[in-house]
Short mmCIF file of N, CA and C in Angstrom, two decimals:
data_model
loop_
_atom_site.label_atom_id
_atom_site.label_comp_id
_atom_site.label_asym_id
_atom_site.label_seq_id
_atom_site.Cartn_x
_atom_site.Cartn_y
_atom_site.Cartn_z
N MET A 71 39.78 2.40 -40.80
CA MET A 71 39.55 3.53 -40.24
C MET A 71 40.15 4.07 -38.89
N ILE A 72 40.89 5.10 -38.49
CA ILE A 72 41.38 5.05 -37.07
C ILE A 72 40.58 6.32 -36.56
N LEU A 73 40.07 6.21 -35.09
CA LEU A 73 39.35 7.17 -34.64
C LEU A 73 40.46 8.10 -33.70
N ALA A 74 40.36 9.02 -33.45
CA ALA A 74 40.98 9.82 -32.54
C ALA A 74 41.18 9.09 -31.06
N SER A 75 42.33 8.97 -30.55
CA SER A 75 42.57 8.39 -29.33
C SER A 75 42.19 9.10 -27.96
N LYS A 76 41.73 8.28 -26.88
CA LYS A 76 41.43 8.99 -25.49
C LYS A 76 42.55 9.40 -25.12
N PRO A 77 42.13 10.94 -24.37
CA PRO A 77 43.66 11.55 -23.82
C PRO A 77 44.27 10.42 -23.00
N GLY A 78 45.64 10.56 -23.26
CA GLY A 78 46.33 9.45 -22.25
C GLY A 78 46.61 8.08 -22.96
N TYR A 79 46.11 7.88 -24.04
CA TYR A 79 46.15 6.42 -24.76
C TYR A 79 46.54 6.84 -26.27
N ASP A 80 47.36 7.61 -26.51
CA ASP A 80 47.93 7.95 -27.96
C ASP A 80 48.67 6.77 -28.32
N HIS A 81 49.06 5.92 -27.83
CA HIS A 81 50.12 4.76 -28.10
C HIS A 81 49.53 3.72 -28.13
N VAL A 82 48.16 3.54 -27.80
CA VAL A 82 47.32 2.49 -28.20
C VAL A 82 46.67 2.15 -29.57
N ARG A 83 46.65 1.20 -30.41
CA ARG A 83 46.22 1.42 -31.68
C ARG A 83 44.73 1.39 -31.46
N ARG A 84 44.00 2.24 -32.37
CA ARG A 84 42.43 1.97 -32.25
C ARG A 84 42.11 2.10 -33.82
N TYR A 85 41.12 1.33 -34.24
CA TYR A 85 40.51 1.14 -35.28
C TYR A 85 39.23 0.42 -35.36
N TYR A 86 38.61 0.76 -36.61
CA TYR A 86 36.91 0.31 -36.78
C TYR A 86 36.95 -1.37 -37.05
N ASP A 87 36.72 -2.19 -36.27
CA ASP A 87 36.34 -3.49 -36.45
C ASP A 87 34.91 -3.88 -37.26
N THR A 88 35.06 -4.18 -38.23
CA THR A 88 34.20 -4.68 -39.28
C THR A 88 33.10 -5.63 -38.68
N THR A 89 33.96 -6.88 -38.17
CA THR A 89 33.25 -7.93 -37.75
C THR A 89 32.09 -7.67 -36.67
N ASN A 90 32.68 -6.71 -35.51
CA ASN A 90 31.90 -6.41 -34.38
C ASN A 90 30.97 -5.46 -34.58
N LYS A 91 31.39 -4.35 -35.73
CA LYS A 91 30.79 -3.26 -35.90
C LYS A 91 30.95 -2.44 -34.90
N CYS A 92 31.86 -2.01 -34.27
CA CYS A 92 32.52 -0.94 -33.44
C CYS A 92 33.89 -0.80 -33.61
N TYR A 93 34.44 0.40 -32.78
CA TYR A 93 35.58 0.79 -32.85
C TYR A 93 36.17 -0.41 -31.62
N SER A 94 37.64 -0.19 -31.96
CA SER A 94 38.38 -1.23 -30.86
C SER A 94 39.58 -0.52 -30.68
N ALA A 95 40.35 -0.99 -29.35
CA ALA A 95 41.42 -0.44 -28.87
C ALA A 95 42.33 -1.81 -28.56
N LYS A 96 43.16 -1.79 -29.54
CA LYS A 96 44.20 -3.20 -29.46
C LYS A 96 45.25 -2.74 -28.62
N ILE A 97 45.27 -3.43 -27.46
CA ILE A 97 46.39 -3.71 -26.40
C ILE A 97 47.45 -4.57 -26.65
N LEU A 98 48.73 -4.12 -26.03
CA LEU A 98 49.60 -5.27 -26.22
C LEU A 98 50.28 -5.35 -25.00
N PRO A 99 51.36 -6.37 -24.54
CA PRO A 99 52.02 -6.39 -23.22
C PRO A 99 52.40 -5.07 -22.89
N ARG A 100 52.33 -4.80 -21.68
CA ARG A 100 52.76 -3.70 -20.82
C ARG A 100 51.65 -2.82 -20.98
N GLU A 101 50.68 -2.64 -21.73
CA GLU A 101 49.62 -1.37 -21.96
C GLU A 101 48.17 -1.94 -21.25
N PHE A 102 47.61 -1.35 -20.97
CA PHE A 102 45.94 -1.03 -20.51
C PHE A 102 45.42 0.21 -21.05
N TYR A 103 44.21 -0.14 -21.01
CA TYR A 103 43.20 0.93 -21.84
C TYR A 103 41.66 1.02 -20.59
N VAL A 104 41.34 1.98 -20.73
CA VAL A 104 39.86 2.22 -19.57
C VAL A 104 39.21 3.09 -20.79
N THR A 105 37.80 2.86 -20.75
CA THR A 105 37.10 3.48 -21.55
C THR A 105 35.43 3.57 -21.07
N ASN A 106 34.30 4.58 -21.40
CA ASN A 106 33.28 4.61 -20.98
C ASN A 106 32.59 5.01 -22.47
N ARG A 107 33.17 4.50 -23.50
CA ARG A 107 32.27 4.54 -24.96
C ARG A 107 32.00 3.43 -25.30
N SER A 108 31.33 3.16 -25.88
CA SER A 108 30.52 2.00 -26.57
C SER A 108 31.68 1.33 -27.54
N GLU A 109 32.77 0.81 -27.06
CA GLU A 109 33.64 0.24 -27.95
C GLU A 109 34.43 -0.75 -27.41
N MET A 110 35.15 -1.57 -28.20
CA MET A 110 35.71 -3.00 -27.76
C MET A 110 37.45 -2.63 -27.47
N ILE A 111 37.71 -3.62 -26.39
CA ILE A 111 39.21 -3.66 -26.62
C ILE A 111 39.76 -4.76 -26.57
N THR A 112 40.75 -5.21 -27.31
CA THR A 112 41.24 -6.58 -27.73
C THR A 112 42.86 -6.79 -27.51
N THR A 113 42.88 -8.04 -27.43
CA THR A 113 44.32 -8.32 -27.14
C THR A 113 44.37 -10.01 -27.46
N VAL A 114 45.87 -10.44 -27.87
CA VAL A 114 46.02 -11.81 -28.06
C VAL A 114 46.93 -12.03 -26.78
N LEU A 115 46.79 -13.27 -26.17
CA LEU A 115 47.23 -13.72 -24.94
C LEU A 115 47.98 -15.19 -25.20
N GLY A 116 49.25 -15.14 -24.68
CA GLY A 116 50.19 -16.50 -24.67
C GLY A 116 49.85 -16.74 -23.02
N SER A 117 51.40 -16.68 -22.60
CA SER A 117 51.49 -16.95 -20.99
C SER A 117 51.05 -15.42 -20.11
N CYS A 118 50.90 -14.39 -20.77
CA CYS A 118 50.57 -13.03 -20.37
C CYS A 118 48.84 -13.18 -19.81
N VAL A 119 48.69 -12.36 -18.78
CA VAL A 119 47.12 -12.45 -18.24
C VAL A 119 46.60 -10.93 -18.47
N SER A 120 45.07 -11.23 -18.67
CA SER A 120 44.54 -9.83 -18.73
C SER A 120 43.62 -10.18 -17.77
N ALA A 121 43.19 -8.48 -17.01
CA ALA A 121 42.33 -8.46 -16.44
C ALA A 121 41.14 -7.38 -17.04
N CYS A 122 39.94 -7.93 -16.98
CA CYS A 122 38.94 -6.89 -17.49
C CYS A 122 38.07 -6.55 -16.28
N ILE A 123 38.29 -5.74 -16.01
CA ILE A 123 37.41 -4.70 -14.98
C ILE A 123 36.25 -3.78 -15.36
N TYR A 124 35.37 -3.83 -14.77
CA TYR A 124 34.15 -2.66 -15.10
C TYR A 124 33.35 -2.44 -14.02
N ASP A 125 32.60 -1.15 -13.86
CA ASP A 125 31.74 -0.93 -13.19
C ASP A 125 30.65 -0.97 -14.27
N ALA A 126 29.56 -1.76 -13.74
CA ALA A 126 28.19 -2.20 -14.80
C ALA A 126 27.38 -0.75 -14.46
N GLU A 127 27.29 -0.37 -13.27
CA GLU A 127 26.61 0.76 -13.02
C GLU A 127 26.70 2.10 -13.81
N ARG A 128 27.99 2.29 -13.75
CA ARG A 128 28.77 3.31 -14.30
C ARG A 128 29.31 3.09 -15.91
N ASN A 129 28.97 1.89 -16.47
CA ASN A 129 28.91 1.69 -17.75
C ASN A 129 30.38 2.15 -18.21
N CYS A 130 31.55 1.46 -17.54
CA CYS A 130 33.20 1.84 -17.91
C CYS A 130 33.77 0.89 -17.54
N GLY A 131 34.94 0.80 -17.99
CA GLY A 131 35.97 -0.46 -17.53
C GLY A 131 37.22 -0.35 -18.40
N GLY A 132 38.19 -1.49 -18.21
CA GLY A 132 39.08 -1.40 -18.90
C GLY A 132 40.04 -2.90 -18.87
N MET A 133 40.87 -2.69 -19.71
CA MET A 133 41.86 -4.19 -20.07
C MET A 133 43.08 -3.86 -19.77
N ASN A 134 44.00 -4.62 -19.00
CA ASN A 134 45.22 -4.56 -19.21
C ASN A 134 45.61 -5.88 -19.40
N HIS A 135 47.34 -5.97 -19.64
CA HIS A 135 47.97 -7.14 -20.17
C HIS A 135 49.40 -7.03 -19.97
N PHE A 136 49.23 -7.88 -18.75
CA PHE A 136 50.72 -8.29 -18.29
C PHE A 136 51.69 -9.53 -18.45
N MET A 137 52.81 -9.30 -18.16
CA MET A 137 53.90 -10.58 -18.52
C MET A 137 53.95 -11.42 -17.31
N LEU A 138 54.66 -10.51 -16.09
CA LEU A 138 55.18 -10.78 -15.03
C LEU A 138 54.46 -10.58 -13.78
N PRO A 139 54.20 -11.55 -12.88
CA PRO A 139 53.52 -11.33 -11.26
C PRO A 139 54.37 -10.26 -10.38
N GLY A 140 53.68 -9.65 -9.72
CA GLY A 140 54.28 -9.05 -8.52
C GLY A 140 54.90 -7.75 -9.37
N ALA A 141 55.89 -7.17 -8.93
CA ALA A 141 56.45 -5.86 -9.03
C ALA A 141 57.89 -5.79 -8.98
N ASP A 142 58.81 -5.18 -9.57
CA ASP A 142 60.01 -4.63 -9.19
C ASP A 142 60.23 -3.29 -8.57
N GLN A 143 60.65 -2.96 -7.45
CA GLN A 143 60.56 -2.07 -6.78
C GLN A 143 61.36 -0.96 -7.68
N GLN A 144 62.22 -1.19 -8.50
CA GLN A 144 62.86 -0.03 -9.41
C GLN A 144 62.26 0.19 -10.67
N ASP A 145 61.21 -0.75 -11.09
CA ASP A 145 60.70 -0.44 -12.17
C ASP A 145 59.00 -0.38 -12.24
N SER A 146 58.68 1.06 -12.24
CA SER A 146 57.07 1.00 -12.16
C SER A 146 56.59 0.78 -13.73
N SER A 147 56.42 -0.72 -14.51
CA SER A 147 55.82 -0.71 -15.53
C SER A 147 55.03 -1.72 -15.58
N ALA A 148 53.95 -1.55 -16.62
CA ALA A 148 52.68 -2.52 -16.77
C ALA A 148 53.10 -3.85 -17.20
N ARG A 149 54.49 -4.21 -17.44
CA ARG A 149 54.58 -5.66 -17.64
C ARG A 149 54.63 -6.27 -16.55
N TYR A 150 54.73 -5.69 -15.02
CA TYR A 150 54.48 -6.53 -13.81
C TYR A 150 53.04 -6.52 -13.53
N GLY A 151 52.45 -7.85 -13.04
CA GLY A 151 51.00 -7.32 -12.72
C GLY A 151 50.70 -6.38 -11.59
N LEU A 152 51.38 -6.06 -10.50
CA LEU A 152 51.04 -5.30 -9.52
C LEU A 152 50.97 -4.16 -10.13
N PHE A 153 51.75 -3.26 -10.84
CA PHE A 153 51.34 -2.33 -11.28
C PHE A 153 50.60 -2.31 -12.42
N ALA A 154 50.23 -3.11 -13.34
CA ALA A 154 49.22 -3.13 -14.40
C ALA A 154 47.85 -3.34 -13.72
N MET A 155 47.47 -3.99 -12.56
CA MET A 155 46.59 -4.12 -11.90
C MET A 155 45.58 -2.84 -11.19
N GLU A 156 46.82 -2.24 -10.32
CA GLU A 156 46.94 -0.90 -9.77
C GLU A 156 46.29 0.22 -10.39
N SER A 157 47.35 0.60 -11.87
CA SER A 157 47.28 1.38 -12.77
C SER A 157 45.73 1.57 -13.15
N LEU A 158 45.35 -0.01 -13.77
CA LEU A 158 44.00 -0.41 -14.53
C LEU A 158 42.82 0.12 -13.69
N ILE A 159 43.10 -0.22 -12.10
CA ILE A 159 42.00 0.20 -11.48
C ILE A 159 41.85 1.42 -10.92
N ASN A 160 42.74 2.13 -10.73
CA ASN A 160 43.15 3.62 -10.74
C ASN A 160 42.22 4.20 -11.52
N GLU A 161 42.53 4.06 -12.71
CA GLU A 161 42.21 4.75 -14.10
C GLU A 161 40.62 4.60 -14.17
N ILE A 162 40.31 3.61 -13.99
CA ILE A 162 38.65 3.43 -13.75
C ILE A 162 38.17 4.13 -12.71
N LEU A 163 38.37 4.22 -11.52
CA LEU A 163 37.92 4.80 -10.50
C LEU A 163 38.17 6.71 -10.79
N LYS A 164 39.11 6.91 -11.50
CA LYS A 164 39.31 8.53 -11.87
C LYS A 164 37.96 8.51 -13.06
N GLN A 165 37.18 7.52 -13.39
CA GLN A 165 35.95 7.86 -14.42
C GLN A 165 34.90 7.92 -13.57
N GLY A 166 34.83 7.87 -12.33
CA GLY A 166 34.02 8.31 -11.50
C GLY A 166 33.37 7.26 -11.06
N CYS A 167 33.95 5.64 -11.49
CA CYS A 167 33.37 4.18 -10.92
C CYS A 167 33.67 4.38 -9.64
N ARG A 168 32.92 3.56 -8.67
CA ARG A 168 32.87 3.00 -7.20
C ARG A 168 33.77 1.70 -7.03
N LYS A 169 34.66 1.42 -6.13
CA LYS A 169 35.29 0.29 -5.94
C LYS A 169 34.32 -0.92 -5.54
N GLU A 170 33.37 -0.49 -4.91
CA GLU A 170 32.40 -1.84 -4.42
C GLU A 170 31.62 -1.81 -5.47
N ASN A 171 31.53 -1.37 -6.59
CA ASN A 171 30.99 -1.76 -8.14
C ASN A 171 31.83 -2.76 -8.83
N LEU A 172 33.01 -2.85 -8.66
CA LEU A 172 33.71 -3.21 -9.60
C LEU A 172 33.66 -4.87 -9.68
N ARG A 173 33.91 -5.43 -10.89
CA ARG A 173 33.85 -6.97 -10.88
C ARG A 173 34.72 -7.24 -12.21
N ALA A 174 35.24 -8.52 -12.19
CA ALA A 174 36.66 -8.37 -12.85
C ALA A 174 36.18 -10.30 -13.72
N LYS A 175 36.75 -10.23 -14.49
CA LYS A 175 37.13 -11.34 -15.51
C LYS A 175 38.50 -11.68 -16.01
N LEU A 176 38.98 -12.83 -16.02
CA LEU A 176 40.54 -13.12 -16.07
C LEU A 176 40.90 -14.00 -17.36
N PHE A 177 41.90 -13.71 -18.12
CA PHE A 177 42.14 -14.56 -19.39
C PHE A 177 43.47 -14.97 -19.41
N GLY A 178 43.79 -15.87 -20.06
CA GLY A 178 45.30 -15.80 -20.60
C GLY A 178 46.00 -17.02 -19.52
N GLY A 179 47.18 -16.85 -19.34
CA GLY A 179 48.21 -17.39 -18.57
C GLY A 179 48.47 -19.04 -19.22
N GLY A 180 48.08 -19.00 -20.54
CA GLY A 180 48.59 -20.43 -21.05
C GLY A 180 49.99 -21.01 -21.14
N GLN A 181 50.47 -22.07 -21.21
CA GLN A 181 51.63 -22.74 -21.45
C GLN A 181 51.86 -22.84 -23.11
N ILE A 182 51.80 -21.92 -23.63
CA ILE A 182 52.13 -22.55 -25.30
C ILE A 182 53.34 -22.80 -25.75
N ILE A 183 54.70 -22.71 -25.03
CA ILE A 183 55.93 -22.86 -25.31
C ILE A 183 56.26 -24.07 -24.18
N ALA A 184 56.37 -25.44 -24.65
CA ALA A 184 56.67 -26.56 -23.88
C ALA A 184 57.64 -26.32 -23.03
N LYS A 185 58.99 -25.82 -23.58
CA LYS A 185 60.04 -25.84 -22.80
C LYS A 185 60.06 -24.42 -22.13
N MET A 186 59.37 -23.54 -21.95
CA MET A 186 59.63 -22.19 -20.97
C MET A 186 58.98 -22.74 -19.54
N THR A 187 59.42 -22.19 -18.58
CA THR A 187 58.70 -22.43 -17.48
C THR A 187 57.51 -21.90 -17.23
N ASP A 188 56.63 -22.15 -16.06
CA ASP A 188 54.99 -21.75 -16.30
C ASP A 188 54.89 -20.51 -15.59
N ILE A 189 55.41 -19.70 -16.30
CA ILE A 189 54.93 -18.13 -15.73
C ILE A 189 53.76 -17.99 -15.90
N GLY A 190 52.75 -18.49 -16.73
CA GLY A 190 51.37 -18.37 -17.27
C GLY A 190 50.84 -18.79 -15.50
N GLN A 191 50.92 -19.95 -14.96
CA GLN A 191 50.66 -20.22 -13.53
C GLN A 191 50.75 -19.10 -12.47
N LYS A 192 51.95 -18.72 -12.82
CA LYS A 192 52.48 -17.62 -11.68
C LYS A 192 51.48 -16.00 -12.01
N ASN A 193 51.40 -15.93 -13.01
CA ASN A 193 50.49 -14.88 -13.61
C ASN A 193 48.91 -15.25 -13.00
N ILE A 194 48.57 -16.00 -13.29
CA ILE A 194 47.33 -16.78 -12.72
C ILE A 194 47.21 -16.66 -11.54
N SER A 195 47.88 -17.23 -10.89
CA SER A 195 48.19 -16.87 -9.22
C SER A 195 48.01 -15.61 -8.55
N PHE A 196 48.77 -14.94 -9.09
CA PHE A 196 48.92 -13.32 -8.71
C PHE A 196 47.73 -12.65 -9.15
N ALA A 197 46.92 -12.73 -10.23
CA ALA A 197 46.04 -11.99 -10.40
C ALA A 197 44.59 -12.59 -9.63
N LYS A 198 44.81 -13.72 -9.35
CA LYS A 198 43.23 -14.28 -8.18
C LYS A 198 43.90 -13.65 -6.97
N ASN A 199 44.86 -13.76 -6.53
CA ASN A 199 45.24 -13.08 -5.23
C ASN A 199 44.93 -11.60 -5.16
N PHE A 200 45.22 -11.06 -6.27
CA PHE A 200 45.13 -9.56 -5.97
C PHE A 200 43.75 -9.03 -6.17
N LEU A 201 43.06 -9.98 -6.51
CA LEU A 201 41.78 -9.64 -6.79
C LEU A 201 40.85 -9.71 -5.60
N PHE A 202 41.30 -10.87 -4.96
CA PHE A 202 40.54 -11.36 -3.68
C PHE A 202 41.08 -10.40 -2.37
N ALA A 203 42.68 -10.04 -2.42
CA ALA A 203 43.13 -8.83 -1.48
C ALA A 203 42.08 -7.67 -1.60
N GLU A 204 41.88 -7.12 -2.75
CA GLU A 204 41.44 -6.04 -3.11
C GLU A 204 39.87 -5.95 -3.07
N GLY A 205 39.06 -7.15 -2.62
CA GLY A 205 37.41 -7.56 -2.50
C GLY A 205 36.83 -7.14 -3.93
N ILE A 206 37.84 -7.37 -5.02
CA ILE A 206 36.78 -7.45 -6.27
C ILE A 206 36.46 -8.86 -6.71
N PRO A 207 35.08 -8.97 -6.92
CA PRO A 207 34.67 -10.21 -7.18
C PRO A 207 35.07 -11.01 -8.92
N LEU A 208 35.46 -12.13 -9.09
CA LEU A 208 36.16 -12.63 -10.19
C LEU A 208 34.70 -13.07 -10.64
N GLU A 209 34.21 -12.70 -11.68
CA GLU A 209 33.03 -13.33 -12.19
C GLU A 209 33.37 -14.50 -13.25
N SER A 210 34.12 -14.51 -14.24
CA SER A 210 34.24 -15.49 -14.85
C SER A 210 36.10 -15.28 -15.45
N ALA A 211 35.85 -16.41 -15.70
CA ALA A 211 37.84 -16.74 -16.00
C ALA A 211 37.77 -17.84 -17.11
N ASP A 212 38.92 -17.58 -18.15
CA ASP A 212 39.55 -18.89 -18.85
C ASP A 212 40.98 -18.50 -19.05
N LEU A 213 41.48 -19.53 -18.24
CA LEU A 213 42.93 -19.48 -17.63
C LEU A 213 43.69 -20.97 -17.73
N GLY A 214 44.83 -20.91 -18.11
CA GLY A 214 45.84 -22.05 -17.99
C GLY A 214 45.57 -22.82 -19.54
N LEU A 215 46.24 -23.82 -19.18
CA LEU A 215 46.05 -24.82 -20.21
C LEU A 215 47.15 -24.43 -21.32
N SER A 216 47.06 -24.93 -22.72
CA SER A 216 48.36 -25.07 -23.39
C SER A 216 47.86 -24.43 -24.89
N PHE A 217 47.22 -23.10 -24.71
CA PHE A 217 46.97 -22.39 -25.93
C PHE A 217 46.76 -20.94 -25.91
N PRO A 218 47.09 -20.36 -27.18
CA PRO A 218 46.88 -18.59 -26.66
C PRO A 218 45.30 -18.35 -26.93
N ARG A 219 44.85 -17.11 -26.65
CA ARG A 219 43.70 -16.90 -26.37
C ARG A 219 43.68 -15.45 -27.22
N LYS A 220 42.23 -14.97 -28.15
CA LYS A 220 42.15 -13.64 -28.40
C LYS A 220 40.79 -13.27 -27.77
N VAL A 221 40.85 -12.29 -26.66
CA VAL A 221 39.99 -11.79 -25.91
C VAL A 221 39.71 -10.55 -26.54
N ASN A 222 38.12 -10.38 -26.55
CA ASN A 222 37.51 -8.96 -26.83
C ASN A 222 36.65 -8.51 -25.91
N PHE A 223 36.90 -7.33 -25.14
CA PHE A 223 36.25 -7.16 -24.01
C PHE A 223 35.02 -5.79 -24.31
N PHE A 224 33.77 -5.45 -23.95
CA PHE A 224 33.17 -4.64 -24.14
C PHE A 224 32.98 -3.95 -22.77
N PRO A 225 33.70 -2.77 -22.46
CA PRO A 225 33.75 -2.52 -20.95
C PRO A 225 32.10 -1.81 -20.46
N VAL A 226 31.82 -1.29 -21.41
CA VAL A 226 30.09 -0.39 -20.89
C VAL A 226 29.38 -1.84 -20.71
N THR A 227 29.33 -2.87 -21.06
CA THR A 227 28.41 -3.85 -20.84
C THR A 227 29.13 -4.89 -19.70
N GLY A 228 30.57 -4.94 -20.12
CA GLY A 228 31.04 -5.95 -19.28
C GLY A 228 31.30 -7.87 -19.87
N LYS A 229 30.66 -7.83 -21.26
CA LYS A 229 30.72 -8.98 -22.00
C LYS A 229 31.94 -9.08 -22.58
N VAL A 230 32.56 -10.42 -22.44
CA VAL A 230 33.91 -10.61 -22.94
C VAL A 230 33.64 -11.77 -23.90
N PHE A 231 34.38 -11.87 -25.41
CA PHE A 231 34.16 -12.68 -26.09
C PHE A 231 35.74 -13.55 -26.13
N VAL A 232 36.12 -14.73 -25.94
CA VAL A 232 37.00 -15.57 -25.75
C VAL A 232 37.31 -16.33 -27.08
N LYS A 233 38.32 -16.24 -27.86
CA LYS A 233 38.32 -17.39 -29.08
C LYS A 233 39.86 -18.07 -28.52
N ARG A 234 39.73 -19.44 -28.24
CA ARG A 234 40.80 -20.24 -27.95
C ARG A 234 41.38 -20.89 -29.66
N LEU A 235 42.74 -20.26 -29.75
CA LEU A 235 43.46 -20.42 -30.57
C LEU A 235 44.30 -21.77 -30.86
N GLN A 236 43.51 -22.82 -30.93
CA GLN A 236 43.97 -23.92 -30.79
C GLN A 236 44.92 -24.61 -32.00
N THR A 237 44.16 -23.96 -32.90
CA THR A 237 44.87 -24.41 -34.39
C THR A 237 45.53 -23.32 -34.84
N VAL A 238 46.48 -22.91 -34.84
CA VAL A 238 47.29 -21.80 -35.20
C VAL A 238 48.54 -21.86 -36.15
N LYS A 239 48.06 -21.44 -37.70
CA LYS A 239 48.84 -22.05 -39.07
C LYS A 239 50.03 -21.58 -38.84
N ASN A 240 50.35 -20.59 -38.01
CA ASN A 240 51.63 -20.18 -38.60
C ASN A 240 52.20 -19.83 -36.91
N THR A 241 53.55 -19.52 -36.66
CA THR A 241 54.06 -19.72 -35.34
C THR A 241 54.12 -17.85 -34.77
N THR A 242 53.37 -17.10 -35.27
CA THR A 242 53.35 -15.60 -34.77
C THR A 242 53.52 -15.60 -33.37
N ILE A 243 52.58 -16.18 -32.60
CA ILE A 243 51.99 -15.88 -31.56
C ILE A 243 53.29 -16.73 -30.59
N GLU A 244 53.85 -17.76 -30.76
CA GLU A 244 54.82 -18.43 -30.33
C GLU A 244 56.14 -17.37 -30.35
N ASP A 245 56.30 -17.12 -31.95
CA ASP A 245 57.83 -16.32 -31.90
C ASP A 245 57.44 -15.05 -31.10
N ARG A 246 56.38 -14.41 -30.94
CA ARG A 246 56.23 -12.85 -30.19
C ARG A 246 56.32 -13.46 -29.01
N GLU A 247 56.14 -14.55 -28.48
CA GLU A 247 56.04 -14.92 -26.74
C GLU A 247 57.78 -15.07 -26.34
N ILE A 248 58.26 -15.52 -27.80
CA ILE A 248 59.66 -16.02 -27.21
C ILE A 248 60.53 -14.77 -27.28
N GLN A 249 60.20 -13.85 -28.36
CA GLN A 249 60.87 -12.64 -28.41
C GLN A 249 60.27 -11.86 -27.28
N TYR A 250 59.43 -11.65 -26.63
CA TYR A 250 58.93 -10.80 -25.57
C TYR A 250 59.55 -11.25 -24.18
N MET A 251 60.05 -12.74 -23.94
CA MET A 251 60.82 -13.08 -22.83
C MET A 251 62.01 -12.71 -23.12
N GLN A 252 62.89 -12.97 -24.18
CA GLN A 252 64.44 -12.71 -24.35
C GLN A 252 64.52 -11.18 -24.27
N LYS A 253 63.61 -10.07 -24.69
CA LYS A 253 63.77 -8.75 -24.45
C LYS A 253 63.57 -8.58 -22.91
N LEU A 254 62.47 -9.14 -22.32
CA LEU A 254 62.66 -9.07 -20.44
C LEU A 254 64.24 -9.57 -19.83
N ALA A 255 64.39 -10.52 -20.74
CA ALA A 255 65.74 -11.09 -20.10
C ALA A 255 66.84 -10.41 -20.13
N ASN A 256 66.74 -9.35 -21.32
CA ASN A 256 67.97 -8.70 -21.54
C ASN A 256 67.76 -7.29 -20.83
N GLU A 257 66.72 -7.14 -20.21
CA GLU A 257 66.27 -5.90 -19.48
C GLU A 257 66.61 -5.97 -18.18
N ASN A 258 67.37 -6.90 -17.52
CA ASN A 258 67.84 -7.52 -16.14
C ASN A 258 66.79 -7.31 -15.33
N ILE A 259 65.61 -8.08 -15.23
CA ILE A 259 64.61 -8.22 -14.51
C ILE A 259 65.18 -8.95 -13.42
N SER A 260 64.70 -8.22 -12.21
CA SER A 260 65.27 -9.38 -10.81
C SER A 260 64.13 -9.81 -10.33
N GLY A 261 64.38 -10.75 -9.40
CA GLY A 261 63.32 -11.77 -8.96
C GLY A 261 63.61 -12.98 -9.25
N ASP A 262 62.32 -13.91 -8.43
CA ASP A 262 62.62 -15.36 -8.79
C ASP A 262 61.80 -15.66 -10.26
N ILE A 263 62.26 -15.59 -10.93
CA ILE A 263 61.74 -15.77 -12.71
C ILE A 263 62.76 -16.66 -13.34
N ASP A 264 62.23 -17.76 -13.89
CA ASP A 264 62.92 -18.46 -14.60
C ASP A 264 62.92 -18.38 -16.34
N LEU A 265 63.52 -17.70 -16.97
CA LEU A 265 63.53 -17.32 -18.43
C LEU A 265 64.26 -18.66 -18.99
N PHE A 266 63.77 -19.09 -19.82
CA PHE A 266 64.35 -20.37 -20.39
C PHE A 266 65.67 -19.99 -20.95
#
């Protein structure tokens, strides 16, 4: 069952999650989603990082999903951490939240492909430094190591459930990671990033 999208998020797939008994918004790389509804935001991460940021006093928050740290001045895309973080926070503040009440949780940055440079560590460093510079407390994190994660975030309460996918029966996540990195390589990304 699909629920009508929130304005501005028509591209985000939303459905009823029977396990958690709530509506869920599934975000992919380059996407973010903000809500003040009692719903879940979910994603699966490899070397990407997701920030879950919320204001518990206003019962509102959101999640992003980015692949690369920093930003390309020619590209305002949520694939870059800087744009993804700024966009997420700005949308949360537009909902009436206050910056001094924001709290963050970080997930991802795993090195799931042994032959790939550790872009996950660069993403982790970027996200932590960004939060520190913005004065947003990091409440908790599950970062690094060598496995993908499924993240379920409930912005109204700030609760997050993470499942480490240590034994994956197929190569879907690794294949998706390789395809995404190849797509980025073909888009002429500038900067000091090694793409296997």
